[in-house]
Coordinates of C-alpha atoms in Angstrom, one line a residue:
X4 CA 84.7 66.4 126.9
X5 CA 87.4 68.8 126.2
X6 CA 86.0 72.4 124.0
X7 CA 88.0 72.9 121.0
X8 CA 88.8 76.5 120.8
X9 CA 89.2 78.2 116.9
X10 CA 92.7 79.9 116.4
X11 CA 93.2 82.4 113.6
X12 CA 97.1 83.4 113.1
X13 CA 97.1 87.0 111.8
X14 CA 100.5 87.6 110.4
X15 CA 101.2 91.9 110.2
X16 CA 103.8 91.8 107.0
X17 CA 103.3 95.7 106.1
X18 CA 106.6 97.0 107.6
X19 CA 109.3 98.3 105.6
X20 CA 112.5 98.0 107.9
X21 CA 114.3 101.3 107.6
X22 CA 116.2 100.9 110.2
X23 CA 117.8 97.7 108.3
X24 CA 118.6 99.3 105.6
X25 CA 120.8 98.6 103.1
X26 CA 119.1 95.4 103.3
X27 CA 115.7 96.1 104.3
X28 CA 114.5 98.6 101.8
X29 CA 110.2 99.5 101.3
X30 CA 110.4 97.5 97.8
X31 CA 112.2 94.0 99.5
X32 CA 111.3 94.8 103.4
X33 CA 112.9 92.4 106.5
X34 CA 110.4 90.4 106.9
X35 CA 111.0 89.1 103.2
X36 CA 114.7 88.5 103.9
X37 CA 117.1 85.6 105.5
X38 CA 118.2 87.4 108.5
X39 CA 118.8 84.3 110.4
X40 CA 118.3 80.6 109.9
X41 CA 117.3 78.9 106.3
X42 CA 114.1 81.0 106.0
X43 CA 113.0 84.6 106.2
X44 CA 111.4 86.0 109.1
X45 CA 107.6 86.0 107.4
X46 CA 108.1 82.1 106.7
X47 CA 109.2 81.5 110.3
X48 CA 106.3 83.4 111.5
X49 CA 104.1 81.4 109.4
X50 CA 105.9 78.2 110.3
X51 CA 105.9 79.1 114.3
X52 CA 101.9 79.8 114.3
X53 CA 100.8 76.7 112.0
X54 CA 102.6 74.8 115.4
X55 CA 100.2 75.9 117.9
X56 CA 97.7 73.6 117.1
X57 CA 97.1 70.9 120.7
X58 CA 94.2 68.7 121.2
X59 CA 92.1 71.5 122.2
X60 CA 93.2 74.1 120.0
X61 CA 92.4 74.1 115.7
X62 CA 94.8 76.2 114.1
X63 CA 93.2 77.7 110.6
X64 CA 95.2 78.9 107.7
X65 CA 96.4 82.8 108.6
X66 CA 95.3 85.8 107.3
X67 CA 97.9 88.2 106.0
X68 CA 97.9 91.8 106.4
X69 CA 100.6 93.5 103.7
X70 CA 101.0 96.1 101.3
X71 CA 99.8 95.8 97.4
X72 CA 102.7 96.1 96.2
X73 CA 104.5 93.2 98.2
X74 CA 101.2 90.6 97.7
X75 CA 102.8 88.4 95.0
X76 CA 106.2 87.8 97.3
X77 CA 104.0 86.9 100.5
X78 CA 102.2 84.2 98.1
X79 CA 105.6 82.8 97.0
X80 CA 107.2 82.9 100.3
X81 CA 104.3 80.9 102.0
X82 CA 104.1 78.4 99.5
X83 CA 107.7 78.0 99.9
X84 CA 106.8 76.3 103.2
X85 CA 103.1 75.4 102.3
X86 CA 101.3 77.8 104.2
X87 CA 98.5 78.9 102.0
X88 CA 96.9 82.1 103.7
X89 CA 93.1 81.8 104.2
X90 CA 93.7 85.4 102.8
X91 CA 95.7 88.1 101.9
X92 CA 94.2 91.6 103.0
X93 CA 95.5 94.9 100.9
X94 CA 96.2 98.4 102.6
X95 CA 96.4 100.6 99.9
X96 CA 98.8 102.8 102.5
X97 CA 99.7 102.1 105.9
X98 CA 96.7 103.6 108.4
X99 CA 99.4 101.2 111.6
X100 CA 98.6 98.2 113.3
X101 CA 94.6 99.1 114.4
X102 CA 92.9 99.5 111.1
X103 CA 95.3 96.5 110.5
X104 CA 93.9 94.6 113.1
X105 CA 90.0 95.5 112.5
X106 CA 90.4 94.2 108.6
X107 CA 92.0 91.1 110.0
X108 CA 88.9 90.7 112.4
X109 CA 86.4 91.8 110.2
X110 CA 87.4 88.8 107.9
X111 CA 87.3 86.5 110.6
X112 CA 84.3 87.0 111.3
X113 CA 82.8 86.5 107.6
X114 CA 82.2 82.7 107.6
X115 CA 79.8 83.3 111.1
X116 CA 82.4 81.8 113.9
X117 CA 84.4 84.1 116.1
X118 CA 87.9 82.7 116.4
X119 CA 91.0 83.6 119.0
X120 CA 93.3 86.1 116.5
X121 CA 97.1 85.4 117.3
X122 CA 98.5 88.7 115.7
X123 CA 102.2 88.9 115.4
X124 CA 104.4 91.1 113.4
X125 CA 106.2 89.6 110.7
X126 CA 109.9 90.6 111.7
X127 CA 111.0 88.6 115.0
X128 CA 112.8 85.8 115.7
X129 CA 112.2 83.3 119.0
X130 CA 115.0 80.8 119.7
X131 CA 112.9 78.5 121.5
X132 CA 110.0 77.1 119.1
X133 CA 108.6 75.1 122.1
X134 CA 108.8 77.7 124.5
X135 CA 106.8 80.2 122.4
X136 CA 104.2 77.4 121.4
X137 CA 103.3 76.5 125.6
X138 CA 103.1 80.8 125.9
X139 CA 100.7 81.2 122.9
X140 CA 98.4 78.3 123.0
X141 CA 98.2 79.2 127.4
X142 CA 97.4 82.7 125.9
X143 CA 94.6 81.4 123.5
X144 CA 93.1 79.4 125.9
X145 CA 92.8 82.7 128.7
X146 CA 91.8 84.7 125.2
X147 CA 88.7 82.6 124.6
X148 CA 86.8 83.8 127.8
X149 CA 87.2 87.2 126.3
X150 CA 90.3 88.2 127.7
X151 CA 93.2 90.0 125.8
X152 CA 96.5 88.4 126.2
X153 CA 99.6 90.1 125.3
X154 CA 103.2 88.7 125.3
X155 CA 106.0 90.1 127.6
X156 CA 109.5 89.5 127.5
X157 CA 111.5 89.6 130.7
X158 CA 113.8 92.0 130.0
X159 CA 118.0 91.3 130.4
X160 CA 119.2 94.4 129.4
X161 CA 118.1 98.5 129.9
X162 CA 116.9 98.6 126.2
X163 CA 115.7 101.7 125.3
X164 CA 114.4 100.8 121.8
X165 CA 111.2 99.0 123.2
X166 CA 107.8 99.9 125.4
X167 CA 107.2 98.6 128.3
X168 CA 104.6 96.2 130.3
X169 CA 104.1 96.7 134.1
X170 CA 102.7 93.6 135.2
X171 CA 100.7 93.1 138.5
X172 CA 101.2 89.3 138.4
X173 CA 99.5 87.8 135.1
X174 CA 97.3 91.4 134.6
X175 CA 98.5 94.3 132.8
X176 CA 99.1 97.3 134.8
X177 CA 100.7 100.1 132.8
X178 CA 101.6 100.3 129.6
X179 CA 105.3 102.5 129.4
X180 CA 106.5 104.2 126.4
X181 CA 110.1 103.6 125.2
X182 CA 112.5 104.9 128.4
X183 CA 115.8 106.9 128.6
X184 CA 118.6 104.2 130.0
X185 CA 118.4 105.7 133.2
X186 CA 114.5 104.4 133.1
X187 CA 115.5 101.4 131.6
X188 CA 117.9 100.4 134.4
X189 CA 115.2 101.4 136.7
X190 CA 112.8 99.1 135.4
X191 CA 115.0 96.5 134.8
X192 CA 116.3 96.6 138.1
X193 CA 112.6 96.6 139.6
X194 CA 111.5 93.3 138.0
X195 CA 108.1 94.5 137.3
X196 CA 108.5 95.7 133.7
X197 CA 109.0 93.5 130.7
X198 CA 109.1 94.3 127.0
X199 CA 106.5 94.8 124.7
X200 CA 106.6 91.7 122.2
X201 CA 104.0 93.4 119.7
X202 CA 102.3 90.2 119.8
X203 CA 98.8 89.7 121.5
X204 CA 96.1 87.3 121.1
X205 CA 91.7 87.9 121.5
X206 CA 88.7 87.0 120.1
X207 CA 88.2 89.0 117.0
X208 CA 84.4 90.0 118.5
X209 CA 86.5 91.5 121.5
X210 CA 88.9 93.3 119.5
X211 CA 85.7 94.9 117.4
X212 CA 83.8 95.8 120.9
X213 CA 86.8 97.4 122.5
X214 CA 87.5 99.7 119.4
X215 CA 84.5 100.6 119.4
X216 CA 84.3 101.1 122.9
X217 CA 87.5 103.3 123.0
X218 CA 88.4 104.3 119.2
X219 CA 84.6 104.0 117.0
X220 CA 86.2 106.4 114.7
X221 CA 88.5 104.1 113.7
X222 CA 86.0 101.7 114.0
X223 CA 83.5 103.0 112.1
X224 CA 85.5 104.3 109.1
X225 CA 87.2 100.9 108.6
X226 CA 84.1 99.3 108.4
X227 CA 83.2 101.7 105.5
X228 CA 86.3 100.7 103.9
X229 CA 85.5 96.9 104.3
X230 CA 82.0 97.4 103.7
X231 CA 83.4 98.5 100.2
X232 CA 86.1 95.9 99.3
X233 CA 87.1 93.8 96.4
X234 CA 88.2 90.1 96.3
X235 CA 90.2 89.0 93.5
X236 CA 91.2 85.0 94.8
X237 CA 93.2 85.5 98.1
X238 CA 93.6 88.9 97.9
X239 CA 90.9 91.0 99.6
X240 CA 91.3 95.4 99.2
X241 CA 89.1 97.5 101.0
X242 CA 88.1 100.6 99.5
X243 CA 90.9 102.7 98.5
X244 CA 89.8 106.6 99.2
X245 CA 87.7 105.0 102.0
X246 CA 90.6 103.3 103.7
X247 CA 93.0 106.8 103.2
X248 CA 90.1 108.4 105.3
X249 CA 90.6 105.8 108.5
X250 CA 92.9 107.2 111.4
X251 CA 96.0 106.5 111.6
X252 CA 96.9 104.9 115.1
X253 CA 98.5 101.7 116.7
X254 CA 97.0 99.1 118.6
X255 CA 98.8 100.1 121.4
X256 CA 97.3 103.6 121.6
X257 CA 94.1 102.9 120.6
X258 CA 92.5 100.2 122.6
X259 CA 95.2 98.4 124.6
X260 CA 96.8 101.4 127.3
X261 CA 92.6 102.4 128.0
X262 CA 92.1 98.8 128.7
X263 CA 93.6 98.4 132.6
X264 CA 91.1 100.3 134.6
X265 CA 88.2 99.9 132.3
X266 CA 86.9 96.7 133.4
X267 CA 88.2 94.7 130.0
X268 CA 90.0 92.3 131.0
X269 CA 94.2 92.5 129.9
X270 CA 96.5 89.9 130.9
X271 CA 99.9 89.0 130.3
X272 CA 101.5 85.9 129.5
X273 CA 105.5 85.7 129.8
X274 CA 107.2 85.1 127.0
X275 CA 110.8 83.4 127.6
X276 CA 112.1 81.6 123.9
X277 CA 114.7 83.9 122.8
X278 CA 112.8 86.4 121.4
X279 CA 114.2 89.0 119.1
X280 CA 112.1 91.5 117.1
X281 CA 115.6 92.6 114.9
X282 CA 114.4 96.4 114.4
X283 CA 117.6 97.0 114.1
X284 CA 121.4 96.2 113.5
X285 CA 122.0 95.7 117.3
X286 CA 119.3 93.6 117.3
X287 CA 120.7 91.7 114.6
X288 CA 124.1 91.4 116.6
X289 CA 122.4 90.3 119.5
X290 CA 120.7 87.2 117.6
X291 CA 123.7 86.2 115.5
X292 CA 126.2 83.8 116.6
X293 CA 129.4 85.1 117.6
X294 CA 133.0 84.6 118.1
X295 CA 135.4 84.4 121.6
X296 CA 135.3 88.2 120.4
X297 CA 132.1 89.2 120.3
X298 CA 132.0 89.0 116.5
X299 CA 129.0 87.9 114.2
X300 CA 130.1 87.4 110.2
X301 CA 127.4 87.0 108.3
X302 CA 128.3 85.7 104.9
X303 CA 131.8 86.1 103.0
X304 CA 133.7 88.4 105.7
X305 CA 136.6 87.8 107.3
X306 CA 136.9 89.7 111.0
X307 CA 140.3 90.3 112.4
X308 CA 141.7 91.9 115.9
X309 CA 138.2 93.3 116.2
X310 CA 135.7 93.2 119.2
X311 CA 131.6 93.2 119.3
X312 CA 131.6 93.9 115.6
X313 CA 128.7 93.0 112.8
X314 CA 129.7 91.9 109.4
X315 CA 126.9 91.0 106.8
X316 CA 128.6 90.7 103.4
X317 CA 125.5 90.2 100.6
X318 CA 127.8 89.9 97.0
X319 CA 131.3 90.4 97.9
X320 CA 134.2 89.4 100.2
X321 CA 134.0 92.2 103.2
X322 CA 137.1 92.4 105.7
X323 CA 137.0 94.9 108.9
X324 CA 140.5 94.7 111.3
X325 CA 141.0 96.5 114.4
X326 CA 137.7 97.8 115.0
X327 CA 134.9 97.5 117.5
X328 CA 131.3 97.9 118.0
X329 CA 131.2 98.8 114.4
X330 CA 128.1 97.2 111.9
X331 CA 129.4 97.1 108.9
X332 CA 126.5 96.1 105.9
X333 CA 127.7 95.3 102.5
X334 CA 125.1 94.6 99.3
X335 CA 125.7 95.2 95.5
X336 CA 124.8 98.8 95.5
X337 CA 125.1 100.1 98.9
X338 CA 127.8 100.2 101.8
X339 CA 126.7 101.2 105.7
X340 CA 129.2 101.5 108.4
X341 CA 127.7 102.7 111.5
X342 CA 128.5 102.5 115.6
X343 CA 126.2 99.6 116.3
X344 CA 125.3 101.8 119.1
X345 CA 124.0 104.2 116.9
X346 CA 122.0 101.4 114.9
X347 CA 118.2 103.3 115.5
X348 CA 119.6 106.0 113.2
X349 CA 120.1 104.3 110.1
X350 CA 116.7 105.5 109.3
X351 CA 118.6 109.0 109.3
X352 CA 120.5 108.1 106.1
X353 CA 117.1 106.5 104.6
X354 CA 115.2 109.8 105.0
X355 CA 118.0 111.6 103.0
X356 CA 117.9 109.3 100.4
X357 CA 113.9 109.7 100.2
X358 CA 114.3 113.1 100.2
X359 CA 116.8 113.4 97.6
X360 CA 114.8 110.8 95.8
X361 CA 117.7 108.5 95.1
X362 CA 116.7 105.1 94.1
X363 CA 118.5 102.7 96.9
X364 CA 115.6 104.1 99.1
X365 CA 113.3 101.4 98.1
X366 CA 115.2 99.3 95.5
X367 CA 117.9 97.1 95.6
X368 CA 119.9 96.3 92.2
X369 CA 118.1 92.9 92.3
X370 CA 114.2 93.5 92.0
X371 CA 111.4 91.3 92.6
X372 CA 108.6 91.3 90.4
X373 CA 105.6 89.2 90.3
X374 CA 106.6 86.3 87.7
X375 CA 110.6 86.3 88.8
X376 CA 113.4 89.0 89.6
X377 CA 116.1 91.0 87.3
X378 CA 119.0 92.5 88.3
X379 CA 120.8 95.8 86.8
X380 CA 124.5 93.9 86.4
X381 CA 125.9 97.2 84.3
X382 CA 125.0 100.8 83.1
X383 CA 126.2 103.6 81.2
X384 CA 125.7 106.4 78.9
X385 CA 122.6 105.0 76.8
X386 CA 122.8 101.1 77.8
X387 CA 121.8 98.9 80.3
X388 CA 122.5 95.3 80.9
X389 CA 120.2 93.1 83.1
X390 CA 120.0 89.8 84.3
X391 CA 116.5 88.1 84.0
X392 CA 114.6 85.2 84.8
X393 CA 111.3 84.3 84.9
X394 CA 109.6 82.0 86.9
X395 CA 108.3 78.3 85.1
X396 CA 104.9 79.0 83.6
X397 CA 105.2 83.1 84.4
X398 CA 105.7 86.0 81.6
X399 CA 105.8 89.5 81.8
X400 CA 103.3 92.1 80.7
X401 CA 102.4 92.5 76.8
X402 CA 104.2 96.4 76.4
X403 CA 106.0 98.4 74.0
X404 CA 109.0 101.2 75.3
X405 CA 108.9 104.8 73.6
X406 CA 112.9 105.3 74.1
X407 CA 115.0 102.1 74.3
X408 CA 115.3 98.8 71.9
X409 CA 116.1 95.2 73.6
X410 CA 118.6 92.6 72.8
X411 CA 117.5 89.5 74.5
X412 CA 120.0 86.3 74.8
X413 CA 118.8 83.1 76.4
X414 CA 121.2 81.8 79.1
X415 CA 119.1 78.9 80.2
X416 CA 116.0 77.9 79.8
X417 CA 113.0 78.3 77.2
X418 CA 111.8 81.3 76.2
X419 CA 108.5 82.2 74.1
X420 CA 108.8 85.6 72.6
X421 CA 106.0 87.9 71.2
X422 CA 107.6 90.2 69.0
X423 CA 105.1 92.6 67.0
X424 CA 102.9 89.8 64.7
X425 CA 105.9 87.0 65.7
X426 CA 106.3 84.6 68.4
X427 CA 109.2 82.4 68.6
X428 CA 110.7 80.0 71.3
X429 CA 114.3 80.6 71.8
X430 CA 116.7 78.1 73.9
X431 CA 119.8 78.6 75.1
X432 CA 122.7 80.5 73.2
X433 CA 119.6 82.3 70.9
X434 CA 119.0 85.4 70.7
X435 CA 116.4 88.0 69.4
X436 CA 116.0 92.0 69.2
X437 CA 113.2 93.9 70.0
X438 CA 112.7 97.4 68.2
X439 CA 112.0 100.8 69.7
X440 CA 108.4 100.9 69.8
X441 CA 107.4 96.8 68.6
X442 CA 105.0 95.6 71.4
X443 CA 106.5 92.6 72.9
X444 CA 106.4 90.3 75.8
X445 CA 108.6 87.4 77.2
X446 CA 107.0 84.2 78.8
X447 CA 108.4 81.2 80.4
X448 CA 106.3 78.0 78.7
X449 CA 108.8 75.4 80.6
X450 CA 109.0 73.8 83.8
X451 CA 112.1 75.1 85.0
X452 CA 113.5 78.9 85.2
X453 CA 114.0 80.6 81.7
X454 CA 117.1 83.2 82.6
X455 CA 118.3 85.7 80.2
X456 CA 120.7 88.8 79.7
X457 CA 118.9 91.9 78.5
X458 CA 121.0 94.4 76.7
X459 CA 118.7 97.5 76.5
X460 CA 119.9 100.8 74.5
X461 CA 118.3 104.3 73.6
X462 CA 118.2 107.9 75.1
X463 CA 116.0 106.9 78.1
X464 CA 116.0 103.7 80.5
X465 CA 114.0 104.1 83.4
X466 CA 111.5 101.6 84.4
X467 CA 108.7 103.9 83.9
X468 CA 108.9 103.6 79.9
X469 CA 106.5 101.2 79.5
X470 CA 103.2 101.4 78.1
X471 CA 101.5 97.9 79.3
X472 CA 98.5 96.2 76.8
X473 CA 98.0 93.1 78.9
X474 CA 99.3 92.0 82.3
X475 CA 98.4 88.5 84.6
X476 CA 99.2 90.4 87.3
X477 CA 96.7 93.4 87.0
X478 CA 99.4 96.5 86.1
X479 CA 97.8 97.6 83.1

């Protein structure tokens, strides 16, 4: 009789994607956006791992690692494609992928089994769906004798944005930090070196053993955090001041490169389905599908007498003639052109705009809150116009604002309005005014999405006049 083996997907969605920025920004990362195909890359991530299941494999719901202030989109993205997470575990800052990992194993092993952990990041794409299923489930199956697996991609190209594997036949030899191209052509040329897919699979008792073994600093002070976490539903947060005390250090560094040598076991399996981990804006070139030219358009643009060339056009018509080797990356407040070439350095012009503490650092016009999205259509001198809407059965927090009055119109939908000792429901074409001062609060009582245009006006309009009473979402 065949032995079912227990798999665990462990889904790593804390990134923040500078290097795709104007799209990829800390408050709307990648791995929440449609960078290829009909779904962003955290639902295709989910989607690829809930397929792994075979007649000797169980596949249980994931785990989640994220950031707090991204836990409400990875709820609404998985239920988009009903994947509901087993849980959803809280840094309260990024400590890199090894505390990451030990929160992730540390809940799987709460309920008493010890299941295979398939940990992939969040932000990659793999053409071949049943190519990448045969690799991880022959990877589980090594993984549950106590072996880690990691995935290796047979390199086509000297990259120089990647580490490196050197394989002695299915073992893991060396691990290689990111090469100069002359490296990169040599390993490329060897055939012994593959990429470093990010993604590896072991029981979650091996993962604890070997960082204690090799790391128990890190260890032992994420345990500490854990030991003092809260659960609210899905969403588990270890202890905040605990988890800032926890080393910062990648999975990579901290257990995997002591592994070869040290009698732990560390295989690799070969991954060959296309993969792409889109880090950057080549990488999103090299996915995309392309013209006789070498082109990729990605929405409204129109490419003429132009070679090799990237094109993604978020709100407007983009054109681009005579050029080549150019990315060119247009949304509603934010224009990069850069030599795709040169694509790793994007996160040059992101730094600048963190250090000058400009806003299109980590927010796009169009910002996602927990019960829908608004969008900042128009400013001025002492006005703003937004466009709301509110998710069916969602409302924002109970608040007042110390510098601005509201005008609120209804463009579709049903809205229920507190208004000091009033609430109202407005439909569409009504309209109501909220007061400098009057606490108030918009909800959504129907069953489809309530949108409205907010006209806001006083001597100050930044988001962070807002004193909140009550909130569903736990601001207050």
């Amino acid at each position: 009789m065949t032995k079912t083996l227990s798999l665990q997907p462990v889904i790593m969605a804390g990134g923040s994607g500078t290097r795709l920025w104007p799209l990829s920004r800390s408050g709307y990362p990648k791995q929440f956006l449609v960078l290829a195909g009909n779904t962003s890359l955290l639902q295709q991530a989910a989607q690829r791992l809930a397929g792994l299941a075979a007649a000797d494999i169980v596949v249980t719901s994931p785990l989640v690692v994220g950031n707090e202030e991204h836990r409400f989109m990875v709820l609404d993205q998985l239920r988009e494609v009903q994947a509901t997470p087993a849980a959803v575990l809280l840094e309260p800052m990024g400590r890199n992928t090894a505390p990451a990992v030990t929160l992730a194993a540390l809940q799987a092993l709460e309920a008493g089994a010890d299941p295979v952990l398939v940990v992939t990041p969040s932000d990659q794409t793999v053409a071949d769906d049943a190519a990448f299923t045969r690799a991880l489930q022959a990877a589980a199956r090594r993984a549950a004798s106590g072996e880690i697996v990691i995935l290796g991609i047979r390199p086509d190209r000297p990259e120089t944005g990647y580490g490196y594997i050197r394989a002695d036949g299915s073992a893991v030899a060396q691990f290689v930090e990111k090469p100069d191209t002359p490296t990169a052509e040599r390993y490329l040329a060897d055939g012994g070196y593959y990429w470093n897919a990010g993604i590896f699979v072991l029981k979650a008792s091996v993962w604890l053993a070997a960082l204690e073994r090799f790391r128990p600093d890190i260890a032992e002070a994420t345990r500490a955090a854990w030991a003092g976490r809260a659960t609210d539903a899905q969403f588990v947060r270890p202890d905040k001041a605990l988890f800032g005390a926890v080393p910062s250090e990648s999975v990579d560094y901290a257990v995997m490169e002591r592994c070869p040598g040290s009698g732990q076991p560390l295989g690799m399996e070969v991954l060959d389905a296309g993969w792409n981990d889109l880090g950057a804006w080549e990488a999103v070139w090299q996915a995309a599908p392309k013209d006789g030219a070498g082109n990729a358009a990605i929405g409204d643009a129109l490419i003429e007498d132009s070679r090799n060339t990237l094109v993604h056009a978020s709100s407007r018509l983009v054109g681009a003639v005579g050029v080549s080797d150019v990315v060119i990356v247009e949304t509603p407040d934010a224009v990069l052109v850069a030599d795709r070439s040169r694509s790793q350095d994007v996160k040059k012009i992101v730094a600048r705009l963190g250090a000058e503490q400009r806003g299109e650092h980590a927010l796009h016009r169009k910002v996602h809150r927990p019960w829908g999205w608004y969008d900042s259509i128009d400013m001025g001198e002492r006005f703003q116009v937004k466009r709301i809407l509110v998710k069916p059965g969602a409302s924002l927090s109970l608040q007042k604002h110390h510098h601005r009055a509201e005008h609120w119109i209804v463009v579709s939908g049903t809205a229920e309005v507190t208004n000091g000792d009033q609430v109202i429901l407005l439909t569409e074409n009504q309209s109501t005014y909220i007061p400098l001062g009057q606490v108030h609060r918009l909800a959504n009582p129907g069953k489809v999405p309530l949108e409205i245009i907010e006209v806001q006006s006083g001597s100050y309009l930044g988001e962070d006049d807002i004193v909140r009473f009550e909130d569903t979402y736990g601001r207050t």
